mmCIF file of C-alpha atoms and ligand atoms in Angstrom:
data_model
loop_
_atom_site.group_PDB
_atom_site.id
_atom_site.type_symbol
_atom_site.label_atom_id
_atom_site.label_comp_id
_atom_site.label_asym_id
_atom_site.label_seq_id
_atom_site.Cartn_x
_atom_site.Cartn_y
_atom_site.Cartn_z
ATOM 1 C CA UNK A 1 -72.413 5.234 88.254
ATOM 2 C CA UNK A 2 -73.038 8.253 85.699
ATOM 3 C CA UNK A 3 -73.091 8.297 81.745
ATOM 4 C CA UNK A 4 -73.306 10.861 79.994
ATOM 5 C CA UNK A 5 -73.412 11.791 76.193
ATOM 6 C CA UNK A 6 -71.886 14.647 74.210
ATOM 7 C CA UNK A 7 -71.665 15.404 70.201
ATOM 8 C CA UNK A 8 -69.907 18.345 68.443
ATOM 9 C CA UNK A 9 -69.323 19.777 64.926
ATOM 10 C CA UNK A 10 -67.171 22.442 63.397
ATOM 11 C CA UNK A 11 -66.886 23.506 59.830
ATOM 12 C CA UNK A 12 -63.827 22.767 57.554
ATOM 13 C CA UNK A 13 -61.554 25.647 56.784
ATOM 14 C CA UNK A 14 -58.616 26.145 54.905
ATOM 15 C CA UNK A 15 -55.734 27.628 56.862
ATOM 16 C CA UNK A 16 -55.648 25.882 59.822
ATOM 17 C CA UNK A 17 -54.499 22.487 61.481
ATOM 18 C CA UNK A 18 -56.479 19.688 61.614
ATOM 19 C CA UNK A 19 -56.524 18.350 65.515
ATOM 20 C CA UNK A 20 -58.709 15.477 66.162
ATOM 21 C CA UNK A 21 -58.662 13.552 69.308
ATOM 22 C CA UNK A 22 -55.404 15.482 70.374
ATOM 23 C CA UNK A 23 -53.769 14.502 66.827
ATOM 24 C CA UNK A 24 -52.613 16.854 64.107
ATOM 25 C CA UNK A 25 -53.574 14.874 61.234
ATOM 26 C CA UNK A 26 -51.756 15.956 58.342
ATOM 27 C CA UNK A 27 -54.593 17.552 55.508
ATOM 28 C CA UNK A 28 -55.185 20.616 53.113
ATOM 29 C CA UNK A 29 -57.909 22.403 55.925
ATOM 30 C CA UNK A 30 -58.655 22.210 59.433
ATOM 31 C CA UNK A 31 -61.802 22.667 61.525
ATOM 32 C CA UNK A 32 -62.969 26.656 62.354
ATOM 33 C CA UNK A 33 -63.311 27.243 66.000
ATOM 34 C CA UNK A 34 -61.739 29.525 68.697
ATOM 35 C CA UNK A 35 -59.989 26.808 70.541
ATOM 36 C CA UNK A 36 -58.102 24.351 68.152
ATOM 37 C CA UNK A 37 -61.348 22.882 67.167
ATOM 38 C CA UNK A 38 -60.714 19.481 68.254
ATOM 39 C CA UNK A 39 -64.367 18.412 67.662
ATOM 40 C CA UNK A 40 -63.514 14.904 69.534
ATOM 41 C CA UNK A 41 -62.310 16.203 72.355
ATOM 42 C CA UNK A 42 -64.879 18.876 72.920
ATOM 43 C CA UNK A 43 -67.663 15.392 72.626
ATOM 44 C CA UNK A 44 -65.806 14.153 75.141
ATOM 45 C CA UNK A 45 -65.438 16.470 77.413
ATOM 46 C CA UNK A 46 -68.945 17.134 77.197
ATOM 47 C CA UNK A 47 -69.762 13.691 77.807
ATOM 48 C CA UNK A 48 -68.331 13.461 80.800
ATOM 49 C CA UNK A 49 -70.031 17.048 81.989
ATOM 50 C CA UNK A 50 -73.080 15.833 80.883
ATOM 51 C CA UNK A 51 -72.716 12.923 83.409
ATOM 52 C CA UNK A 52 -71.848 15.547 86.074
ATOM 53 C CA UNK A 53 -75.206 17.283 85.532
ATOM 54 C CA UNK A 54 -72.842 20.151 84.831
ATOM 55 C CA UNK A 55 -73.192 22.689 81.871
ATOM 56 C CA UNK A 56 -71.538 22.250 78.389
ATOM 57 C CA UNK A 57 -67.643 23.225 77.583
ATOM 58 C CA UNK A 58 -69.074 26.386 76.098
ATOM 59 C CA UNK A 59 -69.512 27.479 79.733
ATOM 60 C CA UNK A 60 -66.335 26.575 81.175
ATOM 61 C CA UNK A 61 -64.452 27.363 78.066
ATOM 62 C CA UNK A 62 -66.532 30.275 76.460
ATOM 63 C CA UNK A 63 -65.482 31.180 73.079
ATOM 64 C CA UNK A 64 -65.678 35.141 74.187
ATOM 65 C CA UNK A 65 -62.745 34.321 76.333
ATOM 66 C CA UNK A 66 -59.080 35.674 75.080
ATOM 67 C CA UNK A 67 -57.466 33.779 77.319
ATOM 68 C CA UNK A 68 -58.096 30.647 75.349
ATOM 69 C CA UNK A 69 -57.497 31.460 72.106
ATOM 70 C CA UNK A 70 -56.474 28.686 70.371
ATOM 71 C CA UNK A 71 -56.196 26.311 73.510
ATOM 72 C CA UNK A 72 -55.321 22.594 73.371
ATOM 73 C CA UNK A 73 -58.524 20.667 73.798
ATOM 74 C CA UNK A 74 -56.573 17.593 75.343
ATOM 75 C CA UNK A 75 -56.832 20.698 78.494
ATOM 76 C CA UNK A 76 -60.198 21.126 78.064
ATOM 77 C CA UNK A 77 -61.012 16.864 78.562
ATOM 78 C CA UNK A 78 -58.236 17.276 81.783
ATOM 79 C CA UNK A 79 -60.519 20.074 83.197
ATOM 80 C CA UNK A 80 -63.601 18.150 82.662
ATOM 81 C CA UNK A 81 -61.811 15.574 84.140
ATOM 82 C CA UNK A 82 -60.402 17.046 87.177
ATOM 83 C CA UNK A 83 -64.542 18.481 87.671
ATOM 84 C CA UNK A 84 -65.443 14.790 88.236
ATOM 85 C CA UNK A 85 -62.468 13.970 90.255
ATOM 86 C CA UNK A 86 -63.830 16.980 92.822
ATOM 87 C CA UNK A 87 -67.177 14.939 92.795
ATOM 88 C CA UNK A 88 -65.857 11.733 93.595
ATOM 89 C CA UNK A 89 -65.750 10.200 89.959
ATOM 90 C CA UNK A 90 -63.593 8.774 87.978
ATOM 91 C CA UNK A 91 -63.414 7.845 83.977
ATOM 92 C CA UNK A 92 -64.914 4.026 83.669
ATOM 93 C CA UNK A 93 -64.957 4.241 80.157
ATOM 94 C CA UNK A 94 -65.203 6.199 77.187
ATOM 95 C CA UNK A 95 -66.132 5.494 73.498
ATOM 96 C CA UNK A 96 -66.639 8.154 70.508
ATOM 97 C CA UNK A 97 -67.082 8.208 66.677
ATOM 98 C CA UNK A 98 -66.096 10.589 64.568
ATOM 99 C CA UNK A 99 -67.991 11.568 61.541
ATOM 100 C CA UNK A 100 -65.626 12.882 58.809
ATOM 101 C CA UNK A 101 -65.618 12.039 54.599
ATOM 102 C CA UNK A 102 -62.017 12.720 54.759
ATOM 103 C CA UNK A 103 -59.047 12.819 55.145
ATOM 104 C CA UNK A 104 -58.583 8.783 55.802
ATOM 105 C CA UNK A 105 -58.459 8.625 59.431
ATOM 106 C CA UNK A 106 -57.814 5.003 60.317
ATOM 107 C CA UNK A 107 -53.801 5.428 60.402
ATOM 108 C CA UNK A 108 -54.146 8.124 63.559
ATOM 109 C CA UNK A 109 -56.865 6.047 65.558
ATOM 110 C CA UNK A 110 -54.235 4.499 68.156
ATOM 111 C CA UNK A 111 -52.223 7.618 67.901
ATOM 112 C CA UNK A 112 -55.904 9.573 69.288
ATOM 113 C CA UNK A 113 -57.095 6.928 71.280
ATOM 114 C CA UNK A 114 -53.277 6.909 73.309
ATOM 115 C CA UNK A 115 -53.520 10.714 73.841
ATOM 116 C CA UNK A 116 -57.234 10.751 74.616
ATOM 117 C CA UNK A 117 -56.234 7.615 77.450
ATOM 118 C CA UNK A 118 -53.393 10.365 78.870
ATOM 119 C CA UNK A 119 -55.851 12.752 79.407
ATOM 120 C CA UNK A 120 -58.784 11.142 80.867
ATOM 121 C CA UNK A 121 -56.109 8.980 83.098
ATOM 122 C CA UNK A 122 -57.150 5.944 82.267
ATOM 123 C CA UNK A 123 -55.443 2.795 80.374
ATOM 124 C CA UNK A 124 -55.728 3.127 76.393
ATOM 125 C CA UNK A 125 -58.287 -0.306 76.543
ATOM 126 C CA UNK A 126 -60.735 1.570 78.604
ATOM 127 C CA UNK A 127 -61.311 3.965 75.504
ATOM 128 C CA UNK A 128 -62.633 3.371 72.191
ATOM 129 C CA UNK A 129 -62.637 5.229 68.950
ATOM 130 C CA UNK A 130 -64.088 5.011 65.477
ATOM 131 C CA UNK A 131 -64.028 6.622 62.697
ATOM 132 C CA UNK A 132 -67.045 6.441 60.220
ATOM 133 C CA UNK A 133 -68.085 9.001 56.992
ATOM 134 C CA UNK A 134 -71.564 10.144 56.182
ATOM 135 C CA UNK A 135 -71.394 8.361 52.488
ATOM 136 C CA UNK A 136 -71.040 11.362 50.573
ATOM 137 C CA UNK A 137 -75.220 12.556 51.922
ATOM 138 C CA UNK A 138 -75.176 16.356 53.720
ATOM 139 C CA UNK A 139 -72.704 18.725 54.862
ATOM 140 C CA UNK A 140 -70.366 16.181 56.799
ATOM 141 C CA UNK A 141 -70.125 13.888 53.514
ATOM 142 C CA UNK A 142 -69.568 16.761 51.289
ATOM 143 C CA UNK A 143 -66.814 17.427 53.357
ATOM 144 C CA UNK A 144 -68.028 21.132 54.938
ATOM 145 C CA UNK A 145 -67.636 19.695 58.625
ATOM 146 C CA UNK A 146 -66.526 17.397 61.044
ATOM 147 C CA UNK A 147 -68.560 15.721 63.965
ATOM 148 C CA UNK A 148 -68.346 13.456 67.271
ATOM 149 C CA UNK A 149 -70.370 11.707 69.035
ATOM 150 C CA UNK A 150 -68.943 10.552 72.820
ATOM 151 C CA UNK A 151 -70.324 8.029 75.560
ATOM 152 C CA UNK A 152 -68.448 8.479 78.678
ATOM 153 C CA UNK A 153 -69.437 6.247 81.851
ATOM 154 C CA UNK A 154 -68.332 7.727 85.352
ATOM 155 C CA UNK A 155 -67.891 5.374 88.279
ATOM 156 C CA UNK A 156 -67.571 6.549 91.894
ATOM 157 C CA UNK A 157 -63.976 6.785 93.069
ATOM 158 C CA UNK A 158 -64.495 5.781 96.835
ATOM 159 C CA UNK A 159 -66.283 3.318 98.216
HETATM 160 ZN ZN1 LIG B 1 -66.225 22.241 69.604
#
Protein backbone atom coordinates (compact mmCIF):
# COMPACT_ATOMS: atom_id res chain seq x y z
CA UNK A 1 0.00 0.00 0.00
CA UNK A 2 0.93 3.84 -0.67
CA UNK A 3 -0.31 7.13 1.15
CA UNK A 4 0.35 10.03 0.23
CA UNK A 5 -0.43 13.69 1.37
CA UNK A 6 -1.22 16.86 -0.57
CA UNK A 7 -2.41 20.58 0.62
CA UNK A 8 -3.29 23.61 -1.59
CA UNK A 9 -4.36 27.29 -1.31
CA UNK A 10 -5.61 29.95 -3.64
CA UNK A 11 -6.59 33.47 -2.91
CA UNK A 12 -10.24 34.79 -2.92
CA UNK A 13 -11.26 36.94 -5.82
CA UNK A 14 -14.18 38.63 -6.84
CA UNK A 15 -15.39 37.71 -10.31
CA UNK A 16 -15.20 34.28 -10.46
CA UNK A 17 -17.02 30.95 -9.39
CA UNK A 18 -16.43 29.35 -6.40
CA UNK A 19 -15.66 25.38 -7.22
CA UNK A 20 -14.75 23.34 -4.31
CA UNK A 21 -14.54 19.65 -4.40
CA UNK A 22 -16.19 19.71 -7.98
CA UNK A 23 -19.14 22.00 -6.49
CA UNK A 24 -20.06 25.51 -7.53
CA UNK A 25 -20.99 26.81 -4.28
CA UNK A 26 -23.05 29.72 -4.67
CA UNK A 27 -20.91 33.09 -3.04
CA UNK A 28 -19.94 36.82 -3.83
CA UNK A 29 -15.97 35.64 -4.99
CA UNK A 30 -14.26 32.68 -6.08
CA UNK A 31 -10.71 31.36 -5.73
CA UNK A 32 -7.82 32.98 -8.37
CA UNK A 33 -6.09 30.32 -10.30
CA UNK A 34 -5.62 29.31 -14.00
CA UNK A 35 -7.61 26.17 -13.81
CA UNK A 36 -11.00 26.67 -11.92
CA UNK A 37 -9.16 26.81 -8.72
CA UNK A 38 -10.73 23.96 -7.11
CA UNK A 39 -8.24 24.02 -4.17
CA UNK A 40 -9.78 20.46 -2.95
CA UNK A 41 -9.36 18.81 -5.81
CA UNK A 42 -5.89 19.97 -6.66
CA UNK A 43 -5.04 18.39 -2.57
CA UNK A 44 -6.30 15.52 -3.81
CA UNK A 45 -4.92 14.94 -6.71
CA UNK A 46 -1.73 15.66 -5.26
CA UNK A 47 -2.24 13.26 -2.64
CA UNK A 48 -2.57 10.59 -4.60
CA UNK A 49 0.73 11.71 -6.84
CA UNK A 50 2.47 12.08 -3.87
CA UNK A 51 1.80 8.34 -3.13
CA UNK A 52 3.00 7.58 -6.70
CA UNK A 53 6.40 9.17 -5.95
CA UNK A 54 5.32 11.25 -8.92
CA UNK A 55 5.68 15.14 -9.20
CA UNK A 56 2.95 17.68 -8.14
CA UNK A 57 -0.24 18.71 -10.49
CA UNK A 58 1.78 21.79 -11.34
CA UNK A 59 3.79 19.43 -13.57
CA UNK A 60 1.19 17.58 -15.24
CA UNK A 61 -1.11 20.49 -15.35
CA UNK A 62 1.32 23.56 -15.62
CA UNK A 63 -0.31 26.81 -15.26
CA UNK A 64 1.83 28.13 -18.51
CA UNK A 65 -0.30 25.76 -20.44
CA UNK A 66 -3.28 27.38 -22.74
CA UNK A 67 -4.70 24.39 -23.26
CA UNK A 68 -6.08 24.28 -19.77
CA UNK A 69 -7.33 27.39 -19.17
CA UNK A 70 -9.90 27.20 -16.91
CA UNK A 71 -10.07 23.26 -16.79
CA UNK A 72 -12.38 21.24 -14.52
CA UNK A 73 -10.29 19.95 -11.66
CA UNK A 74 -12.70 16.85 -11.18
CA UNK A 75 -10.18 16.02 -14.73
CA UNK A 76 -7.28 16.78 -13.08
CA UNK A 77 -8.16 14.00 -9.83
CA UNK A 78 -9.30 11.45 -13.05
CA UNK A 79 -5.75 11.97 -14.53
CA UNK A 80 -4.08 11.47 -11.29
CA UNK A 81 -6.17 8.71 -11.05
CA UNK A 82 -5.78 6.97 -14.25
CA UNK A 83 -1.50 7.57 -13.35
CA UNK A 84 -2.05 5.07 -10.49
CA UNK A 85 -4.26 2.80 -12.38
CA UNK A 86 -1.03 2.44 -15.02
CA UNK A 87 0.98 1.48 -11.79
CA UNK A 88 -1.19 -1.06 -10.55
CA UNK A 89 -3.10 1.07 -7.82
CA UNK A 90 -6.17 1.80 -7.01
CA UNK A 91 -8.01 4.57 -4.59
CA UNK A 92 -8.39 2.74 -0.92
CA UNK A 93 -9.41 5.76 0.56
CA UNK A 94 -9.38 9.33 0.65
CA UNK A 95 -10.09 12.01 3.34
CA UNK A 96 -9.55 16.00 3.07
CA UNK A 97 -10.41 19.21 5.03
CA UNK A 98 -10.97 22.25 3.78
CA UNK A 99 -9.95 25.39 5.46
CA UNK A 100 -12.32 28.27 4.54
CA UNK A 101 -14.06 31.26 7.08
CA UNK A 102 -16.79 31.34 4.65
CA UNK A 103 -19.16 30.94 2.85
CA UNK A 104 -20.98 28.10 5.21
CA UNK A 105 -19.96 25.01 3.58
CA UNK A 106 -21.70 22.21 5.44
CA UNK A 107 -24.92 22.19 3.01
CA UNK A 108 -22.49 21.12 -0.21
CA UNK A 109 -20.36 18.43 1.78
CA UNK A 110 -22.38 15.29 0.33
CA UNK A 111 -22.91 17.16 -2.85
CA UNK A 112 -18.52 17.30 -2.97
CA UNK A 113 -17.93 14.22 -1.37
CA UNK A 114 -20.53 12.35 -4.28
CA UNK A 115 -18.60 14.07 -7.13
CA UNK A 116 -15.16 13.63 -5.58
CA UNK A 117 -16.36 9.48 -5.16
CA UNK A 118 -17.20 9.72 -9.27
CA UNK A 119 -13.96 10.74 -9.95
CA UNK A 120 -11.63 8.77 -7.94
CA UNK A 121 -14.06 5.58 -8.80
CA UNK A 122 -14.68 4.61 -5.70
CA UNK A 123 -18.04 4.31 -3.45
CA UNK A 124 -18.97 7.79 -1.71
CA UNK A 125 -18.14 5.86 2.02
CA UNK A 126 -14.61 5.33 1.00
CA UNK A 127 -14.16 9.27 1.01
CA UNK A 128 -14.36 11.73 3.65
CA UNK A 129 -14.66 15.45 3.81
CA UNK A 130 -14.66 18.26 6.32
CA UNK A 131 -14.96 21.46 6.42
CA UNK A 132 -13.28 23.54 9.26
CA UNK A 133 -12.41 27.70 9.45
CA UNK A 134 -9.24 29.17 10.81
CA UNK A 135 -11.32 31.21 13.71
CA UNK A 136 -11.03 34.46 12.25
CA UNK A 137 -6.54 34.22 12.95
CA UNK A 138 -4.44 34.88 9.36
CA UNK A 139 -5.21 35.15 5.85
CA UNK A 140 -7.60 32.01 5.57
CA UNK A 141 -9.82 33.42 8.60
CA UNK A 142 -9.85 36.84 7.27
CA UNK A 143 -11.25 35.38 4.41
CA UNK A 144 -8.19 36.22 1.65
CA UNK A 145 -7.90 32.36 0.78
CA UNK A 146 -8.99 29.01 0.74
CA UNK A 147 -6.98 25.76 1.65
CA UNK A 148 -7.00 21.74 1.65
CA UNK A 149 -5.41 19.40 3.14
CA UNK A 150 -5.85 15.56 1.49
CA UNK A 151 -4.80 11.94 2.75
CA UNK A 152 -5.20 9.54 0.02
CA UNK A 153 -4.22 5.71 0.67
CA UNK A 154 -3.41 3.60 -2.58
CA UNK A 155 -3.79 -0.16 -2.47
CA UNK A 156 -2.40 -2.49 -5.14
CA UNK A 157 -4.98 -3.50 -7.73
CA UNK A 158 -3.71 -7.15 -8.47
CA UNK A 159 -2.74 -9.59 -6.41
ZN1 LIG B 1 -4.46 24.67 -6.85
Amino acid sequence: MRVGTGYDIHRTVEGRKLVLGGVEIPAPFGLDGHSDADCLSHAIADSILGALGLPDIGYYFPNTDPSIEGINSQEIIRKSVSLATERGYGVGNVDCTLVAEKPKIMPYLEPMRATLADSLGVDPSFVGVKATTNEKTDEIGQGLAIAAHAVCLLVPTSE
